[in-house]
Amino acid sequence: MGGKYRFRNIIGRSDVIEEIRALMGQAVDSSLDVLITGETGTGKELAAKEIHHSSSRRDRPMLV
């Protein structure tokens, strides 16, 4: 797994997971708010927490 961010809690090695990690990396580097949508149980909140923890806003509250 290459890339600037590890997102250790996002597991898997498929092309789709790698694409998701790449998109998450773009979100971390952005100053914009992020909206994550998807089906129940797909890991949206986990992804949001990983993005928040890796971002420059990690010391501020995260809105879920």
CSV table of C-alpha atoms in Angstrom, one decimal, residues 4-59:
chain,number,residue,atom,x,y,z
A,4,LYS,CA,1.1,9.4,2.0
A,5,TYR,CA,-1.5,8.2,4.6
A,6,ARG,CA,-1.8,4.7,6.0
A,7,PHE,CA,-5.4,4.5,7.3
A,8,ARG,CA,-4.5,1.4,9.3
A,9,ASN,CA,-8.1,0.7,10.4
A,10,ILE,CA,-9.2,0.4,6.7
A,11,ILE,CA,-8.4,-3.2,5.9
A,12,GLY,CA,-8.3,-4.9,2.5
A,13,ARG,CA,-6.1,-5.0,-0.6
A,14,SER,CA,-8.6,-4.9,-3.4
A,15,ASP,CA,-8.5,-2.2,-6.2
A,16,VAL,CA,-11.7,-0.7,-4.7
A,17,ILE,CA,-10.2,-0.4,-1.2
A,18,GLU,CA,-7.1,1.2,-2.7
A,19,GLU,CA,-9.3,3.7,-4.6
A,20,ILE,CA,-11.1,4.5,-1.4
A,21,ARG,CA,-7.8,5.1,0.4
A,22,ALA,CA,-6.8,7.5,-2.4
A,23,LEU,CA,-10.0,9.4,-2.1
A,24,MET,CA,-9.6,9.5,1.7
A,25,GLY,CA,-6.1,11.0,1.1
A,26,GLN,CA,-7.6,13.7,-1.1
A,27,ALA,CA,-10.1,14.5,1.7
A,28,VAL,CA,-7.4,14.8,4.3
A,29,ASP,CA,-5.5,17.2,2.1
A,30,SER,CA,-8.6,19.3,1.5
A,31,SER,CA,-9.7,22.3,3.6
A,32,LEU,CA,-13.3,21.5,2.6
A,33,ASP,CA,-15.9,19.7,4.6
A,34,VAL,CA,-16.4,16.0,3.6
A,35,LEU,CA,-19.7,14.2,3.2
A,36,ILE,CA,-19.5,10.4,3.1
A,37,THR,CA,-22.5,8.5,1.8
A,38,GLY,CA,-23.3,4.8,1.4
A,39,GLU,CA,-25.3,1.9,2.6
A,40,THR,CA,-25.6,1.0,6.3
A,41,GLY,CA,-22.7,-1.0,7.6
A,42,THR,CA,-20.2,0.0,4.9
A,43,GLY,CA,-17.7,1.8,7.2
A,44,LYS,CA,-18.7,5.4,6.6
A,45,GLU,CA,-18.0,6.5,10.2
A,46,LEU,CA,-14.8,4.5,10.3
A,47,ALA,CA,-13.6,6.3,7.2
A,48,ALA,CA,-14.7,9.7,8.6
A,49,LYS,CA,-12.7,9.0,11.8
A,50,GLU,CA,-9.6,8.0,9.8
A,51,ILE,CA,-9.8,11.1,7.7
A,52,HIS,CA,-10.3,13.4,10.7
A,53,HIS,CA,-7.5,11.7,12.7
A,54,SER,CA,-5.1,12.2,9.7
A,55,SER,CA,-6.1,15.8,9.0
A,56,SER,CA,-4.8,19.1,10.3
A,57,ARG,CA,-8.2,19.4,12.1
A,58,ARG,CA,-7.5,16.4,14.3
A,59,ASP,CA,-7.4,18.6,17.5
